[in-house]
Coordinates of C-alpha atoms in Angstrom, one line a residue:
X1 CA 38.8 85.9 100.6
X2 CA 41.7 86.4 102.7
X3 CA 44.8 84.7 103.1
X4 CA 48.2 84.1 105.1
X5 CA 51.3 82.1 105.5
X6 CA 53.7 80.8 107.6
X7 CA 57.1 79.7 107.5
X8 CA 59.2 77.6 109.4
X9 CA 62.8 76.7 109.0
X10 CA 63.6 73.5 109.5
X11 CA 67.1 73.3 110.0
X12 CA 67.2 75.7 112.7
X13 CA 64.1 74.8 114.2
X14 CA 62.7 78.3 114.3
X15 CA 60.3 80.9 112.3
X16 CA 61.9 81.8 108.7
X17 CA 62.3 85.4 109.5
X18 CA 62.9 87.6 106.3
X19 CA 61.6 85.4 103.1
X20 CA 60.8 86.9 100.4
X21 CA 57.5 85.8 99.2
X22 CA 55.0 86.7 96.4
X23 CA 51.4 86.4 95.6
X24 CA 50.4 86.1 92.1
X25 CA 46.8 85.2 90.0
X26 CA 46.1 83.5 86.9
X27 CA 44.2 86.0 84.5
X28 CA 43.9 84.7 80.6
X29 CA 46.1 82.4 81.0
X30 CA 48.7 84.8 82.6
X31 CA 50.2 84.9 86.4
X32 CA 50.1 88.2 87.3
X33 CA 51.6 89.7 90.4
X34 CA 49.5 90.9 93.5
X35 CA 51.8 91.9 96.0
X36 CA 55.0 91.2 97.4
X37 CA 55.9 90.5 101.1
X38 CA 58.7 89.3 103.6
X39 CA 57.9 87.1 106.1
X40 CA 58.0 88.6 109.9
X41 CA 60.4 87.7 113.3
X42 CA 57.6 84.7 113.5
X43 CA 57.7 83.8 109.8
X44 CA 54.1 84.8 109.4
X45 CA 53.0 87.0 106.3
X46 CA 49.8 88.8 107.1
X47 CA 50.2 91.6 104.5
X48 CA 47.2 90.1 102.5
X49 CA 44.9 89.0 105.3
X50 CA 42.0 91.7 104.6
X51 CA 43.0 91.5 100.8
X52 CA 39.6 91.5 98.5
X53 CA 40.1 88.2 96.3
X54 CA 38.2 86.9 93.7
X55 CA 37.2 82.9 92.6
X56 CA 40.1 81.4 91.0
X57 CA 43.6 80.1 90.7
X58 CA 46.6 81.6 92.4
X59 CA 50.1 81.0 93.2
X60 CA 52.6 81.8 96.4
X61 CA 56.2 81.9 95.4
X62 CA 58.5 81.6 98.6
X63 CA 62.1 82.5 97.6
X64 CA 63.9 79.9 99.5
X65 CA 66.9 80.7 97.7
X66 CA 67.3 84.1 98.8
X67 CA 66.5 83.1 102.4
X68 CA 69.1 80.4 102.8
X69 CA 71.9 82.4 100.6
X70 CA 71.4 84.5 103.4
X71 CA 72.5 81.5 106.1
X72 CA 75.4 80.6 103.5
X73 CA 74.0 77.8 102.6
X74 CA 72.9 76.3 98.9
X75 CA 69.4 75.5 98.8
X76 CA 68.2 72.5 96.2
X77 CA 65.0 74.5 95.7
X78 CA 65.3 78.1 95.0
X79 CA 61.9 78.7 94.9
X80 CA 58.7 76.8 96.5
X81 CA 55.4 77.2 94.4
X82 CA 52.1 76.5 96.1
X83 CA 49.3 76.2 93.8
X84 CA 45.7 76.6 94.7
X85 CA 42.2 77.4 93.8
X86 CA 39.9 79.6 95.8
X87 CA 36.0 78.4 95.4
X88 CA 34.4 80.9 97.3
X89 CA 35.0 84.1 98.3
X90 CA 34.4 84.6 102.0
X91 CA 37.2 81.7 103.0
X92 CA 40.1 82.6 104.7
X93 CA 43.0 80.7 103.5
X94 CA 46.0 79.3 105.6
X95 CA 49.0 78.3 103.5
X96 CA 52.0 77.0 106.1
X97 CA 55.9 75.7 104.9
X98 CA 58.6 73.8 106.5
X99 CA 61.7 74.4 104.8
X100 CA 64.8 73.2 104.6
X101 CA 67.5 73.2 101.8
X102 CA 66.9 69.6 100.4
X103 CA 63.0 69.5 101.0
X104 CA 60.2 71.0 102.0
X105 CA 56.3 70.2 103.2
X106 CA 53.0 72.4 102.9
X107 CA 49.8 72.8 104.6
X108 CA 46.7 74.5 103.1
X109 CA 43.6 74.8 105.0
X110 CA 40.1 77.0 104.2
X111 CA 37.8 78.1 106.8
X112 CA 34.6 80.3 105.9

């Protein structure tokens, strides 16, 4: 299983260039950390596309705070969780975000 993301900002109606995200597993109960990344000049995170993943839950942590801090502006959601479960492990996993400080929307799609 593979996986990316993409970010958008929505109040600027551009990519969301420099977010920090994180990619973590549940193991016993426990979210362990995988890897870290920052979103690129087209808000894409491709760091874990040929990553080796297992069957099971995981988490993406985009750190909306630090991104809009960065803008000077306060964001209502510091960070956005999304939750999934991967069932089989040749899928390739697309996780996208529109962000702004007061809300946001997600997109998760599976191809094999």
């Amino acid at each position: 299983m593979n996986i990316s993301a993409q970010v958008l900002d929505g109040v600027y109606g551009r990519p969301a260039s420099g977010l920090r995200v994180r990619l973590e597993q549940l193991v016993n109960g426990v979210w362990g950390d995988i890897g870290k990344a920052e979103t690129d000049g087209d808000g894409n995170v491709s760091k874990w596309a040929q990553s080796e993943l297992s069957r099971g839950l995981y988490r993406v942590v985009f750190d909306s705070d630090y991104y809009f801090s960065g803008l000077g502006i306060e964001a209502i959601y510091p960070e956005i969780v999304v939750v999934f479960r991967i069932r089989d492990e040749s899928d390739i996993c697309k996780i996208l975000v529109m962000l702004s400080p007061s809300t946001y929307s997600t997109y998760f799609g599976t191809r094999s």
